[in-house]
């Protein structure tokens, strides 16, 4: 399955430091000092910041991870590493939540908060239960801040395989990828290209409806997209996917409906509705191979029904965002991405 | 004739002085009442609107009595400036810049300070509890302040004029 030539998009290094600045606003002063002291070459590569109380501050880079010394130097030694204090944690939760933990019960129940700019802060702590269900979290113990980067042009090479023969529409497409392989970045760029059009391919651009449940794709702040998702894109921000897709279908007459991280049964049944309504779909799903995806209870049936026309498999064998393969949905054969 | 004019001036001046002192006494209950209603507005924003704290603060500031609005304006701006200040710190900064020019007493400020230390760090029910507690305590201070005001306002407005009259009598 991985025979096709593997390609990757190069992270746009000029945007790297700026992107890190975006999350500084939610970091306590001590972390800001550490991170600004880091060399630019490291700042560019930071993909996530992992913060665990009483344990060393850890930066996830594109290749491996590193501790940071109290002077802001990357280090491999645990003994030299900056230890996260309880004061850091208290400040962090207040800054991340805008001092409004009471307003974030839904987010805490899901275990993450979306920050301005579409970055995601995952949270762990002690769950507070109500009738056997998680009501909220308290005693926050760990944060993982995923930095979302906009890579304009990341999806260009895949587009000729997504646009249909006449060049008027697109194929029903699923992006398949394990976590941290640039799935959301790829989806965002595809949406941008489909919505704004691609002059090189003589593709005019279609109305896209995007259901952005986690505010990660368009990075909406108060409903306004902060990322470039194209000129013909309508974003339904923070809306559950299944409901959102039906709302868009009824209200905004989209030609393409896009959503991130499809997996639940209700998502899949909403997708089937969309498919039958003559609207094209562009969604992502967790999984490293198609076989793995077919094993998943909700998605399996849809794959077997051959309604999906293109599978784009992502990986990181040549860096984040490598397009490992593009498959035809009917024959499940590789389209030989090397030819483009 | 000149003597009479002078005497009148003395009476008027000390009378006005007395009224000014009296007005100061009635300022405190007014401020306390405004704070109480502002806290209730904040409670509504938090409980029903789920509004984020900086936004809730600015909303309260725009609707509450102008004499106490600076507390909320300053706290909101501290929070939105994203300097890394927590809500408790922002509230503290704002209180210490507000208190010197206000008629509030130390005990009023310390109620607000205690309330600030729990601001924004817990879930909805807990926030509401703290807001109600502060509001209740302010209400009690207000009752005492009003009683004090009634007594002192009368006393000082008479006292001013009477002192003026006495000075005139002694000097005449």
Coordinates of C-alpha atoms in Angstrom, one line a residue:
Chain A
X1 CA 0.0 0.0 0.0
X2 CA 2.9 2.3 0.6
X3 CA 4.6 1.7 -2.7
X4 CA 3.8 5.1 -4.1
X5 CA 6.4 7.8 -3.9
X6 CA 6.1 9.5 -0.6
X7 CA 6.2 13.3 -0.4
X8 CA 6.0 15.8 2.4
X9 CA 5.3 19.4 2.7
X10 CA 8.0 21.5 4.3
X11 CA 6.9 23.6 7.2
X12 CA 6.9 27.2 6.4
X13 CA 9.7 28.2 8.7
X14 CA 9.1 32.0 8.6
X15 CA 5.7 31.4 10.3
X16 CA 7.1 29.2 13.0
X17 CA 8.2 31.7 15.6
X18 CA 5.1 33.8 15.0
X19 CA 2.9 30.8 15.6
X20 CA 4.6 30.2 19.0
X21 CA 3.9 33.8 19.9
X22 CA 0.2 33.2 19.5
X23 CA 0.2 30.7 22.4
X24 CA 2.3 33.0 24.6
X25 CA -0.8 34.9 25.6
X26 CA -2.0 31.8 27.5
X27 CA 1.3 30.9 29.1
X28 CA 2.4 32.1 32.5
X29 CA 5.4 34.5 32.5
X30 CA 7.8 31.8 33.6
X31 CA 7.1 29.7 30.5
X32 CA 7.2 32.7 28.2
X33 CA 10.7 33.6 29.4
X34 CA 11.8 30.0 28.8
X35 CA 10.4 29.7 25.3
X36 CA 11.5 33.1 24.1
X37 CA 15.1 32.3 25.2
X38 CA 15.1 29.2 23.0
X39 CA 17.0 29.4 19.7
X40 CA 14.8 30.2 16.7
X41 CA 15.7 26.9 15.1
X42 CA 14.0 25.1 18.0
X43 CA 11.1 27.5 18.2
X44 CA 10.3 26.8 14.6
X45 CA 10.0 23.1 15.2
X46 CA 7.8 23.1 18.4
X47 CA 4.7 21.1 17.7
X48 CA 3.5 20.7 21.2
X49 CA 4.2 21.9 24.7
X50 CA 3.6 19.3 27.4
X51 CA 3.1 20.5 30.9
X52 CA 2.7 18.1 33.8
X53 CA 2.8 19.3 37.4
X54 CA 5.9 18.4 39.3
X55 CA 7.6 17.0 36.2
X56 CA 9.8 18.6 33.6
X57 CA 8.5 20.9 30.9
X58 CA 8.6 19.0 27.6
X59 CA 8.6 20.3 24.1
X60 CA 7.5 18.0 21.3
X61 CA 9.5 18.8 18.2
X62 CA 9.1 17.5 14.7
X63 CA 11.7 14.9 15.5
X64 CA 11.6 13.7 19.1
X65 CA 11.2 15.8 22.2
X66 CA 13.4 17.9 24.5
X67 CA 13.4 19.3 28.0
X68 CA 14.1 22.9 28.6
X69 CA 16.6 24.2 31.3
X70 CA 15.5 27.1 33.5
X71 CA 17.7 29.4 31.4
X72 CA 15.8 28.4 28.2
X73 CA 18.3 26.0 26.7
X74 CA 17.1 22.8 25.1
X75 CA 18.5 19.8 27.1
X76 CA 18.3 16.0 27.2
X77 CA 19.1 15.8 31.0
X78 CA 16.2 15.5 33.3
X79 CA 18.2 16.9 36.1
X80 CA 18.8 20.1 34.2
X81 CA 15.2 20.5 33.2
X82 CA 12.8 23.1 34.3
X83 CA 10.2 21.5 36.7
X84 CA 6.6 22.7 36.4
X85 CA 5.4 24.1 39.8
X86 CA 1.9 24.1 41.1
X87 CA 1.8 27.9 40.7
X88 CA 2.5 27.5 37.0
X89 CA -0.4 25.1 36.7
X90 CA -2.8 27.4 38.5
X91 CA -1.8 30.3 36.3
X92 CA -2.0 28.2 33.2
X93 CA -5.5 27.0 33.7
X94 CA -6.7 30.5 34.5
X95 CA -5.0 32.0 31.4
X96 CA -6.1 29.2 29.1
X97 CA -9.7 29.6 30.4
X98 CA -9.6 33.4 30.4
X99 CA -10.3 33.1 34.1
X100 CA -13.6 31.6 33.2
X101 CA -13.5 27.9 34.1
X102 CA -17.3 28.1 34.8
X103 CA -17.9 28.9 31.1
X104 CA -15.9 25.9 29.9
X105 CA -17.8 23.0 31.3
X106 CA -18.5 21.5 27.9
X107 CA -14.9 21.8 26.9
X108 CA -13.6 20.3 30.1
X109 CA -16.0 17.4 29.6
X110 CA -14.4 16.8 26.2
X111 CA -10.9 17.2 27.7
X112 CA -9.7 20.0 25.6
X113 CA -10.0 23.8 25.0
X114 CA -9.4 25.5 21.7
X115 CA -7.3 28.5 22.0
X116 CA -7.4 31.6 19.8
X117 CA -5.7 30.7 16.5
X118 CA -7.0 27.2 16.5
X119 CA -4.4 25.7 18.8
X120 CA -5.6 23.0 21.1
X121 CA -4.9 22.5 24.8
X122 CA -5.7 19.1 26.0
X123 CA -6.3 18.8 29.7
X124 CA -6.1 16.1 32.3
X125 CA -7.1 16.2 36.0
X126 CA -9.5 14.5 38.3
X127 CA -12.9 13.9 36.7
X128 CA -16.0 15.0 38.6
X129 CA -18.8 12.6 37.9
X130 CA -22.5 13.2 37.8
X131 CA -24.7 10.1 37.5
X132 CA -21.8 8.1 36.1
X133 CA -21.0 10.6 33.4
X134 CA -18.1 13.1 33.4
X135 CA -19.4 16.5 34.5
X136 CA -16.2 18.4 34.6
X137 CA -12.6 18.2 35.6
X138 CA -10.8 19.6 38.7
X139 CA -7.3 19.4 40.2
X140 CA -5.8 20.0 36.8
X141 CA -2.6 18.0 36.5
X142 CA -1.5 18.0 32.9
X143 CA -1.7 20.1 29.7
X144 CA -0.7 19.3 26.2
X145 CA -0.8 22.3 23.9
X146 CA -0.8 21.3 20.3
X147 CA 0.4 24.1 18.0
X148 CA -1.6 24.3 14.8
X149 CA 0.3 25.6 11.8
X150 CA -1.1 26.9 8.6
X151 CA 0.8 25.5 5.7
X152 CA -0.5 27.2 2.6
X153 CA 0.0 24.9 -0.4
X154 CA 0.3 21.7 1.6
X155 CA -2.5 20.0 -0.4
X156 CA -1.6 21.3 -3.9
X157 CA 0.0 18.0 -4.9
X158 CA -3.0 16.0 -3.9
X159 CA -5.5 18.2 -5.6
X160 CA -5.3 16.7 -9.2
X161 CA -6.5 13.4 -7.7
X162 CA -9.4 15.0 -5.8
X163 CA -10.8 17.1 -8.6
X164 CA -13.1 15.0 -10.8
X165 CA -12.7 14.3 -14.5
X166 CA -14.6 17.3 -15.8
X167 CA -12.8 19.6 -13.4
X168 CA -16.2 20.9 -12.2
X169 CA -16.5 19.1 -8.9
X170 CA -14.5 16.9 -6.5
X171 CA -14.6 13.3 -5.5
X172 CA -16.0 12.1 -2.1
X173 CA -12.7 12.1 -0.2
X174 CA -11.5 10.8 3.2
X175 CA -8.2 11.8 4.6
X176 CA -6.8 8.9 6.6
X177 CA -4.0 9.6 9.1
X178 CA -2.6 8.7 12.5
X179 CA -2.5 11.6 15.0
X180 CA 0.1 14.3 14.5
X181 CA 0.6 13.7 10.8
X182 CA -0.8 17.0 9.6
X183 CA -4.4 15.8 9.0
X184 CA -6.1 19.0 10.0
X185 CA -3.5 21.1 8.2
X186 CA -4.0 19.1 5.0
X187 CA -7.8 19.4 5.3
X188 CA -7.6 23.1 5.8
X189 CA -5.5 23.6 2.8
X190 CA -7.8 21.4 0.6
X191 CA -10.8 23.4 1.7
X192 CA -9.0 26.6 0.9
X193 CA -8.0 25.3 -2.6
X194 CA -11.5 23.9 -3.3
X195 CA -13.2 27.0 -2.1
X196 CA -11.0 29.6 -3.8
X197 CA -10.3 27.6 -6.9
X198 CA -7.0 26.6 -8.5
X199 CA -6.1 28.5 -11.6
X200 CA -3.3 26.1 -12.5
X201 CA -5.8 23.3 -12.8
X202 CA -8.5 25.5 -14.3
X203 CA -10.6 24.7 -11.3
X204 CA -13.1 27.4 -10.5
X205 CA -13.9 26.9 -6.8
X206 CA -17.0 25.5 -5.1
X207 CA -19.1 26.6 -2.1
X208 CA -17.8 24.7 0.9
X209 CA -19.7 24.2 4.1
X210 CA -17.3 23.4 7.0
X211 CA -18.5 22.0 10.3
X212 CA -15.6 22.9 12.7
X213 CA -16.6 21.2 15.9
X214 CA -13.3 21.8 17.7
X215 CA -12.5 25.2 16.0
X216 CA -9.3 23.7 14.8
X217 CA -9.7 23.9 11.1
X218 CA -10.7 27.5 10.6
X219 CA -9.5 28.6 14.1
X220 CA -12.5 30.8 14.6
X221 CA -12.5 33.5 17.2
X222 CA -16.1 34.5 18.0
X223 CA -17.2 32.8 14.9
X224 CA -14.9 34.5 12.5
X225 CA -12.3 32.3 10.8
X226 CA -8.7 33.3 11.7
X227 CA -7.2 30.9 9.1
X228 CA -7.5 31.1 5.4
X229 CA -10.2 28.6 4.5
X230 CA -11.1 30.1 1.1
X231 CA -13.5 32.7 -0.2
X232 CA -16.5 30.4 -0.7
X233 CA -16.4 28.7 2.7
X234 CA -19.2 28.9 5.3
X235 CA -18.0 27.8 8.7
X236 CA -20.3 26.5 11.4
X237 CA -18.1 26.9 14.4
X238 CA -18.2 24.7 17.5
X239 CA -21.2 22.7 16.3
X240 CA -21.5 18.9 16.7
X241 CA -20.6 17.4 13.3
X242 CA -23.7 15.3 12.7
X243 CA -26.1 18.1 13.5
X244 CA -23.9 20.7 11.8
X245 CA -23.7 18.8 8.5
X246 CA -27.5 18.6 8.3
X247 CA -27.9 22.3 9.2
X248 CA -25.4 23.3 6.5
X249 CA -27.1 21.0 4.0
X250 CA -30.5 22.7 4.6
X251 CA -29.4 26.3 5.0
X252 CA -26.3 27.1 3.0
X253 CA -26.6 24.9 -0.2
X254 CA -23.0 23.8 -0.2
X255 CA -21.4 21.8 -3.0
X256 CA -18.9 20.3 -0.6
X257 CA -19.3 19.6 3.1
X258 CA -16.1 19.3 5.1
X259 CA -15.5 18.1 8.6
X260 CA -12.6 17.0 10.8
X261 CA -12.3 13.7 12.6
X262 CA -15.3 11.6 11.7
X263 CA -15.7 8.5 13.8
X264 CA -18.9 8.4 15.8
X265 CA -21.9 6.5 14.5
X266 CA -24.1 9.6 14.2
X267 CA -21.4 11.4 12.1
X268 CA -21.4 8.5 9.7
X269 CA -25.2 8.5 9.3
X270 CA -25.2 12.2 8.7
X271 CA -22.5 11.7 6.1
X272 CA -24.7 9.1 4.4
X273 CA -27.5 11.7 4.2
X274 CA -25.1 14.2 2.7
X275 CA -23.8 11.7 0.2
X276 CA -27.4 10.9 -0.9
X277 CA -28.2 14.6 -1.2
X278 CA -25.7 15.0 -4.0
X279 CA -23.3 17.0 -2.0
X280 CA -19.6 16.0 -2.1
X281 CA -17.9 15.2 1.2
X282 CA -14.3 15.9 2.4
X283 CA -13.6 14.5 5.8
X284 CA -10.7 13.2 7.9
X285 CA -10.5 10.1 10.0
X286 CA -8.0 8.6 12.5
X287 CA -6.2 5.5 11.2
X288 CA -2.9 4.6 9.6
X289 CA -4.1 2.3 6.9
X290 CA -7.4 1.7 5.1
X291 CA -7.6 -1.7 6.6
X292 CA -7.5 -0.2 10.0
X293 CA -10.2 2.2 9.1
X294 CA -12.4 -0.5 7.8
X295 CA -12.2 -2.2 11.2
X296 CA -13.8 0.7 12.9
X297 CA -17.5 -0.1 13.6
X298 CA -19.1 3.0 12.2
X299 CA -16.8 3.8 9.3
X300 CA -16.3 0.3 8.1
X301 CA -19.7 0.0 6.6
X302 CA -19.3 3.2 4.7
X303 CA -16.0 2.1 3.2
X304 CA -17.4 -1.2 2.2
X305 CA -20.4 0.4 0.5
X306 CA -17.9 2.0 -1.9
X307 CA -19.5 5.4 -1.7
X308 CA -16.2 7.1 -1.0
X309 CA -14.2 7.8 -4.2
X310 CA -10.8 8.8 -2.9
X311 CA -8.7 7.9 0.2
X312 CA -5.7 10.1 0.9
X313 CA -3.4 8.3 3.3
X314 CA -1.1 10.6 5.3
X315 CA 1.9 9.7 7.4
X316 CA 5.2 11.2 8.5
X317 CA 7.7 8.9 6.9
X318 CA 9.2 12.0 5.2
X319 CA 8.2 14.5 7.8
X320 CA 4.8 15.8 8.9
X321 CA 2.2 15.8 6.2
X322 CA 3.7 13.1 3.9
X323 CA 1.1 11.9 1.4
X324 CA 1.8 8.2 1.6
X325 CA -0.7 7.2 -0.9
X326 CA -3.9 8.2 -2.7
X327 CA -6.4 5.3 -3.4
X328 CA -9.3 5.0 -5.7
X329 CA -12.4 4.1 -3.6
X330 CA -14.0 1.7 -6.0
X331 CA -11.0 -0.4 -6.9
X332 CA -8.9 0.3 -3.7
X333 CA -5.9 0.6 -6.0
X334 CA -3.2 3.2 -5.7
X335 CA -3.5 6.1 -8.2
X336 CA 0.3 6.3 -8.3
X337 CA 0.8 9.7 -6.8
X338 CA 4.3 9.8 -8.2
X339 CA 3.0 10.8 -11.6
X340 CA 1.8 14.2 -10.6
Chain B
X1 CA -23.2 96.5 58.2
X2 CA -19.9 95.1 57.3
X3 CA -20.0 93.1 60.5
X4 CA -23.4 91.6 59.5
X5 CA -22.1 90.5 56.1
X6 CA -19.1 88.9 57.8
X7 CA -21.3 87.1 60.2
X8 CA -23.5 85.8 57.4
X9 CA -20.4 84.6 55.5
X10 CA -19.1 82.7 58.6
X11 CA -22.5 80.9 59.1
X12 CA -22.8 80.0 55.4
X13 CA -19.2 78.7 55.2
X14 CA -19.4 76.5 58.2
X15 CA -22.9 75.4 57.2
X16 CA -21.6 74.3 53.8
X17 CA -18.7 72.6 55.4
X18 CA -21.0 70.6 57.6
X19 CA -23.1 69.6 54.6
X20 CA -20.0 68.4 52.7
X21 CA -19.0 66.2 55.6
X22 CA -22.6 64.9 55.7
X23 CA -22.6 64.1 52.0
X24 CA -19.4 62.1 52.5
X25 CA -21.2 59.9 55.0
X26 CA -24.1 59.2 52.6
X27 CA -21.6 58.3 49.8
X28 CA -20.5 55.1 51.4
X29 CA -24.0 53.4 51.5
X30 CA -24.6 54.6 47.9
X31 CA -21.3 53.0 46.7
X32 CA -22.0 49.8 48.7
X33 CA -25.5 49.5 47.1
X34 CA -24.0 50.0 43.6
X35 CA -21.4 47.3 44.3
X36 CA -24.1 45.0 45.5
X37 CA -26.1 45.4 42.3
X38 CA -23.0 45.1 40.2
X39 CA -22.2 41.8 41.8
X40 CA -25.7 40.7 41.1
X41 CA -25.2 41.6 37.4
X42 CA -21.9 39.7 37.4
X43 CA -23.7 36.7 38.9
X44 CA -26.3 36.8 36.1
X45 CA -23.6 37.0 33.5
X46 CA -21.8 34.0 35.0
X47 CA -24.8 31.9 35.9
X48 CA -27.0 32.3 32.8
X49 CA -24.8 33.9 30.1
X50 CA -21.7 31.8 30.7
X51 CA -19.9 34.9 29.6
X52 CA -16.1 34.9 29.9
X53 CA -14.9 36.9 32.8
X54 CA -13.2 39.8 31.0
X55 CA -16.3 40.3 28.8
X56 CA -18.6 40.0 31.8
X57 CA -16.6 42.6 33.7
X58 CA -16.8 45.1 30.8
X59 CA -20.6 44.5 30.5
X60 CA -21.1 45.1 34.2
X61 CA -18.9 48.2 34.0
X62 CA -21.0 49.7 31.3
X63 CA -24.3 49.1 33.1
X64 CA -23.4 49.7 36.8
X65 CA -23.3 53.0 38.6
X66 CA -20.5 55.2 37.3
X67 CA -19.1 55.7 40.8
X68 CA -17.9 52.1 41.1
X69 CA -17.5 51.3 37.3
X70 CA -13.7 51.9 37.5
X71 CA -13.2 48.7 39.5
X72 CA -14.7 46.6 36.7
X73 CA -13.2 48.6 33.9
X74 CA -9.7 48.3 35.3
X75 CA -10.1 44.6 36.1
X76 CA -11.4 43.9 32.6
X77 CA -8.5 45.7 31.0
X78 CA -5.9 44.0 33.2
X79 CA -7.4 40.6 32.1
X80 CA -7.6 41.4 28.4
X81 CA -4.1 42.9 28.2
X82 CA -2.9 39.3 28.4
X83 CA 0.1 40.1 30.5
X84 CA -0.3 36.8 32.3
X85 CA -2.2 38.2 35.2
X86 CA -4.7 35.9 36.9
X87 CA -8.2 37.1 37.7
X88 CA -7.4 37.5 41.4
X89 CA -4.3 39.6 40.5
X90 CA -6.3 41.8 38.1
X91 CA -9.0 42.3 40.7
X92 CA -6.4 43.2 43.3
X93 CA -4.7 45.8 41.1
X94 CA -8.0 47.3 40.3
X95 CA -9.1 47.4 43.9
X96 CA -6.0 49.1 45.1
X97 CA -6.2 51.8 42.5
X98 CA -9.9 52.4 43.2
X99 CA -10.0 52.4 47.0
X100 CA -8.0 55.6 47.8
X101 CA -10.6 57.8 46.0
X102 CA -13.7 56.0 47.3
X103 CA -15.8 56.3 50.4
X104 CA -15.3 52.6 51.1
X105 CA -13.9 51.5 54.4
X106 CA -11.2 49.0 55.0
X107 CA -13.7 46.2 55.8
X108 CA -15.6 46.8 52.6
X109 CA -12.4 46.5 50.6
X110 CA -11.4 43.3 52.4
X111 CA -14.7 41.7 51.5
X112 CA -14.1 42.5 47.9
X113 CA -10.5 41.3 48.1
X114 CA -11.6 37.9 49.6
X115 CA -14.2 37.6 46.9
X116 CA -11.5 38.3 44.2
X117 CA -9.3 35.5 45.4
X118 CA -11.9 32.9 44.2
X119 CA -12.8 34.7 41.0
X120 CA -12.8 32.6 37.9
X121 CA -11.0 29.6 39.3
X122 CA -13.9 27.2 39.9
X123 CA -17.1 25.9 38.4
X124 CA -20.4 27.8 38.0
X125 CA -22.0 26.7 41.3
X126 CA -18.9 27.7 43.3
X127 CA -18.6 31.0 41.6
X128 CA -22.2 31.7 42.4
X129 CA -21.7 30.8 46.0
X130 CA -18.8 33.2 46.3
X131 CA -20.7 36.0 44.6
X132 CA -23.7 35.5 46.9
X133 CA -21.5 35.5 49.9
X134 CA -19.8 38.7 48.9
X135 CA -23.1 40.3 48.0
X136 CA -24.5 39.3 51.4
X137 CA -21.6 40.7 53.3
X138 CA -21.7 43.9 51.3
X139 CA -25.4 44.1 52.1
X140 CA -24.7 43.8 55.9
X141 CA -22.0 46.5 55.6
X142 CA -24.5 48.6 53.8
X143 CA -27.2 48.3 56.5
X144 CA -24.7 49.4 59.1
X145 CA -23.4 52.2 56.8
X146 CA -26.9 53.5 56.2
X147 CA -27.7 53.6 59.9
X148 CA -24.5 55.5 60.5
X149 CA -25.2 57.8 57.6
X150 CA -28.7 58.7 58.8
X151 CA -27.2 59.7 62.2
X152 CA -24.2 61.5 60.9
X153 CA -25.9 63.3 58.0
X154 CA -28.4 65.0 60.3
X155 CA -25.7 65.7 62.9
X156 CA -23.2 67.2 60.5
X157 CA -25.7 69.3 58.6
X158 CA -26.9 70.9 61.9
X159 CA -23.5 71.0 63.4
X160 CA -22.1 73.1 60.6
X161 CA -24.7 75.8 60.9
X162 CA -24.6 75.8 64.7
X163 CA -20.9 76.1 64.9
X164 CA -21.1 79.0 62.5
X165 CA -23.7 80.7 64.7
X166 CA -21.6 80.1 67.8
X167 CA -18.5 81.6 66.2
X168 CA -20.7 84.6 65.3
X169 CA -22.0 84.9 68.8
X170 CA -18.6 84.7 70.4
X171 CA -17.1 87.3 68.0
X172 CA -20.0 89.7 67.8

